[in-house]
Amino acid sequence: MSENTFDFAVIGGGPGGYVAAIKGAQLGLKTALVEKSAHLGGTCLNVGCIPSKALLHSTELYQFTAKESQLHGIECKGLSMNLATLMKRKEAVVSRLRMGIRSLVEKRGITIFAGLGRLLGDGVVEIEGASESSRIKAENIVVATGSSTASLPFLPFDGDQIVTSDEAIAFTEVPENLVVVGGGAIGLELGSVWSRLGSAVTILEFLPRIAPTFDSEISRLAERLFKRQGMKIETGARVTGVEKADSILRVAVEKKGKELTYTADKMLVAVGRVPHTEGLGAKEVGLLLDDQGRIEIDSNFHTNLPGVYAIGDVVKGPMLAHKAEEEGAAVAELVAGNSACVNTNVIPNVVYTEPEIASVGLGEDEAKQRGIAVRTGRFPLAANGRAIAAGSTDGLVKVVAEAQSDRLLGVQIIGKSASELIAAGVAHMEYCGSAEDMARTIHAHPTLSESLKEAALSVAGASIHSL
Ligand code: FAD
Ligand code: NAD
């Protein structure tokens, strides 16, 4: 095999692409990884999951110290936040992980090509680098080019005042008034960050409720709790335009037939992301996209082109890092001749606010929409000993089971550490467990996780610690 010929070439070094490359190399495939940006890790590591979670963690500590620590007898005078230090720490977190990923990839013997990868057909990928172009050939090619921010035609990004999450994770000053368009994951997470730092945050959501991918019971509770924290939330709100005068944005909104106006110094537009195929040569090579611009794939990640696969945000399904990673590992297994699949019914979904919101499988609303008869069980964190000891009693766990078989269909959690707690629901569902299985599992005491057991018990009306 010549130097530039590979068994497996991956275009895009995000969580989907770098995991595919590592798995491919582990399975003995001669592997190449093509990345156009200077760093591996993609959206998730560089401008997404990791920097946002670093900011959420730091600001949660600040919020706790400012608002709750006194209740624990912690006396703290002259508290302030140094924004530059906060951002420096976030950068350090990102850079540590960047180094880790590069080292993992290099030590697996994967050849990294820096540049824009373009499909030329017949297994050839052209790599347009900063100074020169080169070509590689591979029997199997995986496209993992991810996604980019969706924009609204009447709210053009200017990189300064009307911005994407890329800029909103790196403001150098705390905005006085921040308007966030979109009450989904990014809007709620970054809205929380800047609200904790002192911005007056207004979230404008088009749908009747924020966090619309969760059960309505959960998202309505979330809305109440976030409002209590000081964020202003307008649902059913349609942004109709924005004007700028003397560096102040005047945002026009229509709600229930009324015209409202909000003023802001910054505006974050977080209305979703779109698949990224720019520069890939999709059209020229005849790669099929669907009506939403996603690369069409079959159940084995095959595109319409022989030997070309696609995974992650650039294909159908939730735009989540762990979904991309799982698909990356699966596609490498398939290319290596093994069997593999991704269980798309059991992909957890988390919003890392305080409290956190997490779900897996079906919510009650969705199950009912599908005509499935369900039984549900709930347990409020206010009745959980550990939550009371920690002062984190806001929230609940809800378990949804098929009425007849008791099979677990979904778990929804709003509360402290929901992101960690949901893993138990995922595991039970992965093994086709029932609500009774969950209810009979021993959970350590006192832990928040006992709320899962109690919610599962309550599916059969048998919760011990609630009525
Ligand atoms: P990406 O991570 O987008 O990676 C694609 C890579 O391909 C990029 O590095 C890009 O430079 C490269 N590329 C593109 N085109 C080419 C080309 N032609 N040639 C070479 N390279 C190319 N998800 C979660 O699960 N949890 C979270 O907490 C979370 N938080 C987020 C917070 C924010 C602010 C944002 C924006 C996203 C967040 N996400 C989160 C979503 C997550 O980042 C994505 O789902 C994930 O990164 C998708 O992985 P991917 O590998 O498919 O694509
Ligand atoms: P999203 O799809 O999560 O939320 C977008 C929200 O904007 C929705 O509630 C939608 O109804 C609303 N919206 C759409 N058009 C609107 C309009 N014109 N006016 C007002 N509201 C409007 O998208 P996002 O928050 O931009 O995040 C992008 C992607 O990144 C998502 O797929 C998300 O899963 C992923 N992400 C995940 C996490 C996480 O897992 N914690 C965090 C951030 C981002």
Coordinates of C-alpha atoms and ligand atoms in Angstrom, one line a residue:
M1 CA 0.0 0.0 0.0
S2 CA 1.5 3.4 -1.0
E3 CA 2.0 6.1 1.6
N4 CA -1.1 7.9 0.6
T5 CA -3.4 4.9 0.3
F6 CA -5.5 3.9 3.3
D7 CA -8.1 1.4 4.3
F8 CA -10.1 4.0 6.1
A9 CA -10.2 7.8 5.7
V10 CA -12.3 10.0 8.0
I11 CA -13.1 13.6 7.0
G12 CA -13.8 15.7 10.1
G13 CA -12.1 15.4 13.5
G14 CA -15.0 16.0 15.8
P15 CA -16.4 13.5 18.3
G16 CA -17.8 11.4 15.4
G17 CA -14.7 11.5 13.2
Y18 CA -11.9 11.1 15.8
V19 CA -13.7 8.2 17.5
A20 CA -14.3 6.5 14.1
A21 CA -10.6 6.9 13.4
I22 CA -9.4 5.6 16.7
K23 CA -11.8 2.6 16.5
G24 CA -10.7 1.9 12.9
A25 CA -7.0 2.0 14.0
Q26 CA -7.8 -0.3 17.0
L27 CA -9.3 -2.8 14.6
G28 CA -6.2 -2.8 12.4
L29 CA -7.3 -0.5 9.6
K30 CA -4.7 1.8 8.1
T31 CA -6.4 5.1 9.0
A32 CA -6.3 8.7 7.9
L33 CA -8.0 11.6 9.6
V34 CA -8.6 14.9 7.7
E35 CA -9.4 18.0 9.7
K36 CA -9.6 21.6 8.3
S37 CA -9.4 23.4 11.7
A38 CA -6.1 23.7 13.6
H39 CA -7.5 21.5 16.4
L40 CA -9.1 18.1 16.7
G41 CA -12.3 17.8 18.8
G42 CA -14.7 19.5 16.5
T43 CA -17.6 21.7 17.6
C44 CA -18.0 19.8 20.9
L45 CA -14.5 20.3 22.3
N46 CA -13.6 23.7 20.8
V47 CA -16.8 25.8 20.9
G48 CA -19.5 23.5 22.2
C49 CA -20.0 20.9 25.0
I50 CA -16.7 21.5 26.8
P51 CA -16.3 25.3 26.9
S52 CA -19.9 25.7 27.8
K53 CA -19.7 23.2 30.6
A54 CA -16.6 24.9 32.0
L55 CA -18.5 28.2 32.0
L56 CA -21.6 26.5 33.6
H57 CA -19.5 25.0 36.3
S58 CA -17.6 28.2 37.3
T59 CA -20.7 30.3 37.3
E60 CA -22.7 27.7 39.3
L61 CA -20.0 27.9 42.0
Y62 CA -20.2 31.7 41.9
Q63 CA -24.0 31.6 42.1
F64 CA -23.9 29.2 45.0
T65 CA -21.3 31.3 46.9
A66 CA -23.3 34.5 46.3
K67 CA -26.8 33.2 47.0
E68 CA -26.7 30.0 49.1
S69 CA -23.4 29.6 50.9
Q70 CA -24.6 31.7 53.8
L71 CA -27.2 29.1 54.6
H72 CA -24.4 26.6 55.1
G73 CA -22.6 29.0 57.5
I74 CA -20.0 30.0 54.8
E75 CA -19.3 33.7 55.2
C76 CA -17.9 35.4 52.3
K77 CA -17.4 39.1 51.9
G78 CA -16.4 41.2 48.9
L79 CA -17.3 38.5 46.4
S80 CA -16.6 39.3 42.8
M81 CA -16.0 37.4 39.5
N82 CA -13.0 38.0 37.4
L83 CA -14.3 37.3 33.9
A84 CA -10.8 37.1 32.3
T85 CA -9.8 34.4 34.8
L86 CA -13.0 32.5 34.2
M87 CA -12.3 32.6 30.4
K88 CA -8.7 31.6 30.9
R89 CA -9.7 28.6 32.9
K90 CA -12.2 27.6 30.2
E91 CA -9.4 27.9 27.6
A92 CA -7.1 25.8 29.7
V93 CA -9.8 23.0 30.0
V94 CA -10.3 23.0 26.2
S95 CA -6.6 23.0 25.5
R96 CA -5.9 20.1 27.9
L97 CA -8.5 18.0 26.1
R98 CA -7.2 19.1 22.7
M99 CA -3.8 17.8 23.6
G100 CA -5.3 14.6 25.0
I101 CA -7.2 13.8 21.8
R102 CA -4.3 14.6 19.5
S103 CA -2.0 12.4 21.5
L104 CA -4.6 9.5 21.5
V105 CA -5.0 9.8 17.7
E106 CA -1.2 10.0 17.0
K107 CA -0.4 7.2 19.4
R108 CA -2.8 4.9 17.5
G109 CA -0.8 5.4 14.4
I110 CA -3.4 7.5 12.6
T111 CA -2.1 9.9 9.9
I112 CA -3.6 13.3 10.4
F113 CA -4.0 15.6 7.4
A114 CA -4.5 19.3 8.0
G115 CA -6.8 20.8 5.5
L116 CA -10.2 20.9 3.9
G117 CA -11.2 17.4 2.6
R118 CA -13.1 17.2 -0.7
L119 CA -14.5 14.1 -2.2
L120 CA -13.3 13.5 -5.8
G121 CA -15.0 10.1 -6.3
D122 CA -13.4 6.6 -6.7
G123 CA -12.1 6.7 -3.2
V124 CA -10.0 9.8 -3.7
V125 CA -10.0 12.7 -1.2
E126 CA -8.3 15.9 -2.0
I127 CA -6.9 17.8 0.9
E128 CA -6.6 21.6 0.5
G129 CA -4.1 22.7 3.0
A130 CA -3.0 26.2 3.9
S131 CA -0.1 26.2 1.4
E132 CA -0.6 23.2 -0.8
S133 CA -3.0 20.4 -1.8
S134 CA -2.5 16.7 -1.7
R135 CA -4.6 13.6 -2.4
I136 CA -5.2 10.4 -0.6
K137 CA -7.0 7.2 -1.7
A138 CA -9.1 5.1 0.7
E139 CA -11.3 2.0 0.2
N140 CA -13.6 3.4 2.8
I141 CA -14.3 7.0 3.5
V142 CA -16.4 8.4 6.4
V143 CA -17.8 11.9 6.2
A144 CA -18.1 13.4 9.7
T145 CA -18.2 17.1 8.9
G146 CA -20.6 18.0 11.6
S147 CA -22.9 21.1 11.7
S148 CA -22.8 24.9 11.9
T149 CA -25.1 27.4 13.5
A150 CA -28.5 28.0 11.9
S151 CA -29.3 31.7 11.1
L152 CA -32.5 33.6 10.7
P153 CA -32.6 35.8 7.6
F154 CA -33.8 38.9 9.5
L155 CA -31.2 38.5 12.3
P156 CA -27.9 38.4 10.4
F157 CA -24.9 37.6 12.6
D158 CA -22.4 40.5 12.9
G159 CA -19.9 38.7 15.2
D160 CA -20.2 41.5 17.8
Q161 CA -23.8 42.2 18.9
I162 CA -25.9 39.6 17.1
V163 CA -23.9 36.5 17.7
T164 CA -23.8 32.7 17.7
S165 CA -22.7 30.5 20.6
D166 CA -19.1 30.7 19.3
E167 CA -19.0 34.3 20.4
A168 CA -21.3 33.9 23.4
I169 CA -18.9 31.5 25.1
A170 CA -16.2 34.2 24.9
F171 CA -17.7 37.6 25.6
T172 CA -15.1 39.8 27.2
E173 CA -17.6 41.8 29.2
V174 CA -20.8 40.8 30.9
P175 CA -23.7 42.2 28.7
E176 CA -26.1 44.4 30.6
N177 CA -29.0 43.1 28.6
L178 CA -28.8 39.8 26.7
V179 CA -31.6 38.7 24.5
V180 CA -31.5 35.0 23.6
V181 CA -33.5 33.8 20.6
G182 CA -34.3 30.1 21.2
G183 CA -35.2 28.3 24.4
G184 CA -33.4 25.1 23.5
A185 CA -30.1 23.6 24.9
I186 CA -27.8 26.5 23.9
G187 CA -30.2 29.2 24.8
L188 CA -30.9 27.8 28.3
E189 CA -27.2 26.9 29.1
L190 CA -25.6 30.1 27.9
G191 CA -28.6 32.2 29.1
S192 CA -27.9 30.7 32.5
V193 CA -24.2 31.4 32.4
W194 CA -24.7 35.2 31.6
S195 CA -27.6 35.5 34.0
R196 CA -25.5 34.2 36.8
L197 CA -22.8 36.7 35.9
G198 CA -25.3 39.6 36.2
S199 CA -26.8 40.1 32.7
A200 CA -30.5 40.7 32.5
V201 CA -31.4 37.7 30.3
T202 CA -34.5 37.4 28.2
I203 CA -35.2 34.2 26.4
L204 CA -37.5 34.3 23.4
E205 CA -38.9 31.0 22.4
F206 CA -41.1 30.5 19.4
L207 CA -42.9 27.4 20.7
P208 CA -45.4 27.4 23.6
R209 CA -42.7 26.0 25.9
I210 CA -38.9 26.1 26.4
A211 CA -36.9 22.8 26.3
P212 CA -39.5 21.4 23.9
T213 CA -37.7 18.0 23.5
F214 CA -38.6 17.1 27.1
D215 CA -42.0 16.2 28.5
S216 CA -44.3 19.2 29.0
E217 CA -44.4 18.6 32.7
I218 CA -40.6 18.8 32.9
S219 CA -40.2 21.8 30.7
R220 CA -42.9 23.7 32.5
L221 CA -41.2 23.1 35.8
A222 CA -37.9 24.2 34.2
E223 CA -39.5 27.4 33.0
R224 CA -40.8 28.2 36.6
L225 CA -37.4 27.5 38.1
F226 CA -35.4 29.5 35.6
K227 CA -37.8 32.4 36.0
R228 CA -37.3 32.2 39.8
Q229 CA -33.6 32.5 39.1
G230 CA -34.2 35.8 37.4
M231 CA -34.3 34.9 33.7
K232 CA -37.2 36.4 31.7
I233 CA -38.8 33.8 29.5
E234 CA -41.3 34.6 26.7
T235 CA -42.8 31.6 25.0
G236 CA -45.0 31.7 21.9
A237 CA -42.8 34.7 21.0
R238 CA -41.9 35.4 17.3
V239 CA -39.0 37.7 16.7
T240 CA -39.9 39.9 13.7
G241 CA -36.8 42.0 13.4
V242 CA -34.1 44.0 15.0
E243 CA -32.9 47.6 14.7
K244 CA -29.6 49.0 15.9
A245 CA -29.3 52.6 17.2
D246 CA -26.3 53.9 19.1
S247 CA -25.1 50.4 19.8
I248 CA -28.4 49.4 21.3
L249 CA -30.4 46.6 19.7
R250 CA -34.2 47.0 19.6
V251 CA -35.7 43.6 19.1
A252 CA -39.3 43.4 17.8
V253 CA -41.3 40.5 19.0
E254 CA -44.9 39.4 18.3
K255 CA -46.7 37.5 21.0
K256 CA -50.4 36.6 21.0
G257 CA -51.0 39.4 18.4
K258 CA -49.2 42.0 20.4
E259 CA -46.0 43.8 19.4
L260 CA -43.3 43.8 22.1
T261 CA -39.9 45.4 22.1
Y262 CA -36.8 44.4 24.0
T263 CA -33.6 46.3 24.1
A264 CA -30.3 44.6 24.3
D265 CA -26.6 45.2 24.0
K266 CA -26.0 41.6 22.8
M267 CA -28.3 39.1 21.2
L268 CA -27.5 35.4 21.0
V269 CA -29.4 33.5 18.2
A270 CA -29.6 29.8 19.2
V271 CA -32.3 28.4 16.9
G272 CA -30.6 25.1 16.0
R273 CA -27.8 23.9 13.9
V274 CA -27.6 22.9 10.2
P275 CA -25.6 20.0 8.7
H276 CA -22.2 21.1 7.3
T277 CA -21.3 20.0 3.8
E278 CA -19.6 23.1 2.5
G279 CA -16.4 22.5 0.6
L280 CA -17.0 18.7 0.6
G281 CA -17.7 18.5 -3.1
A282 CA -21.0 16.8 -2.4
K283 CA -22.8 18.1 -5.4
E284 CA -19.9 17.5 -7.8
V285 CA -19.5 13.9 -6.8
G286 CA -23.3 13.2 -6.6
L287 CA -23.6 12.7 -2.9
L288 CA -27.3 12.6 -2.0
L289 CA -28.6 15.1 0.6
D290 CA -32.1 15.1 2.1
D291 CA -34.5 18.1 2.1
Q292 CA -32.8 19.4 5.3
G293 CA -29.3 19.2 3.8
R294 CA -28.3 16.1 5.8
I295 CA -26.3 13.4 4.0
E296 CA -28.7 10.5 3.2
I297 CA -27.6 7.2 4.8
D298 CA -29.0 3.7 5.2
S299 CA -29.1 1.8 8.4
N300 CA -25.4 1.0 8.0
F301 CA -24.3 4.6 7.5
H302 CA -23.8 4.0 3.8
T303 CA -24.4 7.0 1.5
N304 CA -25.5 6.5 -2.1
L305 CA -21.8 6.5 -3.1
P306 CA -19.9 3.1 -2.9
G307 CA -17.4 3.1 0.0
V308 CA -18.6 6.4 1.4
Y309 CA -20.3 6.5 4.8
A310 CA -21.5 9.4 6.9
I311 CA -22.1 9.9 10.7
G312 CA -22.8 12.5 13.4
D313 CA -24.4 15.9 13.0
V314 CA -24.2 15.8 9.2
V315 CA -26.8 12.9 9.2
K316 CA -30.2 12.4 10.6
G317 CA -30.9 12.1 14.4
P318 CA -30.2 14.3 17.4
M319 CA -27.2 16.6 17.1
L320 CA -25.4 15.3 20.1
A321 CA -21.7 14.4 20.7
H322 CA -22.4 11.0 22.2
K323 CA -24.6 10.1 19.3
A324 CA -21.8 11.1 16.9
E325 CA -19.3 9.1 18.9
E326 CA -21.4 6.0 19.0
E327 CA -22.0 6.2 15.2
G328 CA -18.2 6.7 14.7
A329 CA -17.4 3.5 16.6
A330 CA -20.1 1.6 14.8
V331 CA -19.1 2.6 11.3
A332 CA -15.5 1.6 12.0
E333 CA -16.7 -1.8 13.2
L334 CA -18.8 -2.3 10.1
V335 CA -15.9 -1.3 7.8
A336 CA -13.7 -3.8 9.6
G337 CA -16.2 -6.5 8.9
N338 CA -17.8 -6.8 12.3
S339 CA -21.5 -6.2 13.1
A340 CA -22.5 -3.1 14.9
C341 CA -25.6 -0.8 15.4
V342 CA -26.6 2.2 17.4
N343 CA -29.7 1.9 19.5
T344 CA -31.4 5.2 18.5
N345 CA -34.2 4.7 21.0
V346 CA -31.8 5.0 23.9
I347 CA -29.9 8.2 23.4
P348 CA -29.8 10.4 26.5
N349 CA -30.5 14.1 26.2
V350 CA -29.3 16.6 28.8
V351 CA -29.4 20.3 29.3
Y352 CA -26.7 21.3 31.8
T353 CA -28.6 24.1 33.6
E354 CA -29.2 24.3 37.4
P355 CA -31.2 22.2 37.9
E356 CA -30.2 20.0 35.0
I357 CA -32.7 18.4 32.7
A358 CA -32.2 14.9 31.4
S359 CA -34.2 12.3 29.5
V360 CA -33.9 9.1 27.7
G361 CA -36.5 7.3 25.5
L362 CA -40.1 8.5 25.3
G363 CA -41.7 11.1 27.5
E364 CA -45.4 10.7 28.5
D365 CA -46.5 13.2 25.9
E366 CA -44.7 11.5 23.1
A367 CA -45.8 8.0 24.1
K368 CA -49.4 9.2 24.1
Q369 CA -49.0 10.9 20.7
R370 CA -47.8 7.5 19.4
G371 CA -50.9 5.9 20.8
I372 CA -49.0 3.8 23.4
A373 CA -50.8 3.1 26.7
V374 CA -48.4 4.0 29.5
R375 CA -48.2 4.1 33.3
T376 CA -46.1 6.8 34.9
G377 CA -44.4 7.1 38.2
R378 CA -43.0 10.3 39.8
F379 CA -40.9 11.2 42.7
P380 CA -40.2 14.7 43.9
L381 CA -36.6 15.5 45.0
A382 CA -38.2 17.4 47.9
A383 CA -38.8 13.9 49.4
N384 CA -35.2 12.6 48.9
G385 CA -33.0 12.7 52.0
R386 CA -29.8 13.5 50.1
A387 CA -31.4 16.3 48.1
I388 CA -32.6 17.8 51.4
A389 CA -29.2 17.5 53.0
A390 CA -27.6 19.2 50.0
G391 CA -30.3 21.9 49.7
S392 CA -31.2 20.7 46.1
T393 CA -34.8 19.9 46.4
D394 CA -36.1 21.4 43.2
G395 CA -37.1 18.8 40.7
L396 CA -38.5 15.4 40.1
V397 CA -37.9 12.1 38.5
K398 CA -40.5 10.6 36.1
V399 CA -40.6 7.1 34.8
V400 CA -42.7 6.1 31.8
A401 CA -43.5 2.4 31.4
E402 CA -45.7 0.5 28.8
A403 CA -49.0 -0.1 30.6
Q404 CA -49.3 -3.8 29.8
S405 CA -45.8 -5.1 29.9
D406 CA -44.3 -2.6 32.4
R407 CA -41.3 -2.3 30.0
L408 CA -39.4 0.9 30.6
L409 CA -40.1 3.4 27.8
G410 CA -38.4 6.5 29.1
V411 CA -37.1 8.4 32.1
Q412 CA -37.2 12.2 32.5
I413 CA -35.4 14.0 35.3
I414 CA -35.1 17.6 36.3
G415 CA -32.9 18.1 39.3
K416 CA -29.3 18.3 40.7
S417 CA -27.0 15.9 38.8
A418 CA -29.7 14.7 36.4
S419 CA -27.0 14.3 33.8
E420 CA -25.4 11.6 35.9
L421 CA -28.6 10.1 37.2
I422 CA -30.0 9.5 33.7
A423 CA -27.3 6.8 33.1
A424 CA -29.2 4.3 35.2
G425 CA -32.3 4.9 33.1
V426 CA -30.2 4.4 30.0
A427 CA -28.7 1.1 31.3
H428 CA -32.1 -0.3 32.3
M429 CA -33.6 0.6 28.9
E430 CA -30.6 -0.8 27.0
Y431 CA -31.2 -4.2 28.6
C432 CA -35.0 -3.9 28.0
G433 CA -35.7 -3.6 31.7
S434 CA -39.1 -2.9 33.3
A435 CA -40.1 -0.3 35.8
E436 CA -40.2 -3.2 38.3
D437 CA -36.5 -4.1 37.5
M438 CA -35.6 -0.5 38.3
A439 CA -37.7 -0.5 41.4
R440 CA -36.1 -3.8 42.7
T441 CA -32.5 -2.5 42.1
I442 CA -30.7 -1.5 45.3
H443 CA -29.5 2.1 45.3
A444 CA -27.1 3.4 47.9
H445 CA -28.6 5.5 50.7
P446 CA -28.6 8.4 50.9
T447 CA -28.3 9.3 47.2
L448 CA -30.2 11.2 44.7
S449 CA -30.4 8.0 42.6
E450 CA -32.9 6.6 45.1
S451 CA -35.4 9.0 43.5
L452 CA -35.2 6.8 40.4
K453 CA -36.1 3.7 42.4
E454 CA -38.9 5.6 44.1
A455 CA -40.3 6.9 40.8
A456 CA -40.1 3.3 39.4
L457 CA -41.9 2.0 42.5
S458 CA -44.6 4.6 42.0
V459 CA -45.4 3.3 38.6
A460 CA -47.2 0.5 40.5
G461 CA -48.4 3.0 43.2
A462 CA -45.8 1.6 45.6
S463 CA -43.4 4.4 46.4
I464 CA -42.2 4.1 50.0
H465 CA -41.2 7.7 50.6
S466 CA -44.0 9.6 48.9
L467 CA -47.8 9.3 48.9
Ligands
FAD1 P1 -18.4 18.3 14.7 O1 -18.1 18.3 16.2 O2 -19.0 19.6 14.2 O3 -17.0 18.1 13.9 C1 -16.9 18.2 12.6 C2 -15.5 18.5 12.3 O4 -15.3 18.4 10.9 C3 -15.0 19.9 12.6 O5 -13.8 19.8 13.4 C4 -14.8 20.6 11.3 O6 -13.8 21.6 11.4 C5 -14.4 19.4 10.4 N1 -14.8 19.6 9.0 C6 -15.9 20.0 8.4 N2 -15.8 20.0 7.1 C7 -14.6 19.5 6.8 C8 -14.0 19.2 5.6 N3 -14.6 19.3 4.4 N4 -12.7 18.8 5.7 C9 -12.1 18.6 6.8 N5 -12.6 18.8 8.0 C10 -13.9 19.3 8.0 N6 -23.6 17.9 22.4 C11 -23.7 17.1 23.5 O7 -23.8 15.9 23.4 N7 -23.5 17.6 24.8 C12 -23.3 18.9 25.0 O8 -23.2 19.3 26.2 C13 -23.3 19.8 23.9 N8 -23.1 21.1 24.1 C14 -23.0 21.9 23.0 C15 -22.8 23.3 23.2 C16 -22.7 24.1 22.1 C17 -22.5 25.6 22.4 C18 -22.8 23.6 20.8 C19 -22.7 24.5 19.6 C20 -23.0 22.3 20.6 C21 -23.1 21.4 21.7 N9 -23.3 20.0 21.5 C22 -23.4 19.2 22.6 C23 -23.5 19.4 20.2 C24 -22.1 18.8 19.8 O9 -21.1 19.7 19.7 C25 -22.3 18.1 18.4 O10 -23.4 17.2 18.4 C26 -21.0 17.3 18.1 O11 -19.9 18.1 18.1 C27 -21.2 16.6 16.7 O12 -20.0 15.9 16.4 P2 -19.6 15.7 14.9 O13 -18.3 14.9 15.0 O14 -20.7 15.1 14.1 O15 -19.3 17.1 14.3
NAD2 P1 -32.2 23.5 19.8 O1 -32.8 22.8 18.7 O2 -31.9 22.7 21.0 O3 -33.2 24.7 20.3 C1 -33.5 25.7 19.4 C2 -34.8 26.3 20.0 O4 -35.1 27.5 19.2 C3 -36.0 25.4 19.9 O5 -36.6 25.4 21.2 C4 -36.9 26.1 18.8 O6 -38.3 25.9 19.0 C5 -36.4 27.6 19.0 N1 -36.6 28.4 17.8 C6 -36.5 28.0 16.5 N2 -36.7 29.0 15.7 C7 -37.0 30.1 16.5 C8 -37.4 31.4 16.2 N3 -37.4 31.9 15.0 N4 -37.6 32.2 17.3 C9 -37.6 31.8 18.6 N5 -37.3 30.5 18.8 C10 -37.0 29.7 17.8 O7 -30.9 24.2 19.2 P2 -29.8 25.0 19.9 O8 -30.1 25.3 21.3 O9 -29.4 26.1 19.0 O10 -28.6 23.9 19.9 C11 -28.1 23.4 18.6 C12 -27.8 21.9 18.7 O11 -26.7 21.7 19.6 C13 -29.0 21.1 19.2 O12 -29.2 20.0 18.3 C14 -28.6 20.6 20.5 O13 -29.0 19.3 20.7 C15 -27.0 20.7 20.5 N6 -26.6 21.1 21.8 C16 -26.7 20.2 22.8 C17 -26.4 20.6 24.1 C18 -26.5 19.5 25.2 O14 -26.5 18.3 24.8 N7 -26.5 19.9 26.4 C19 -26.0 21.8 24.4 C20 -26.0 22.8 23.4 C21 -26.3 22.4 22.1

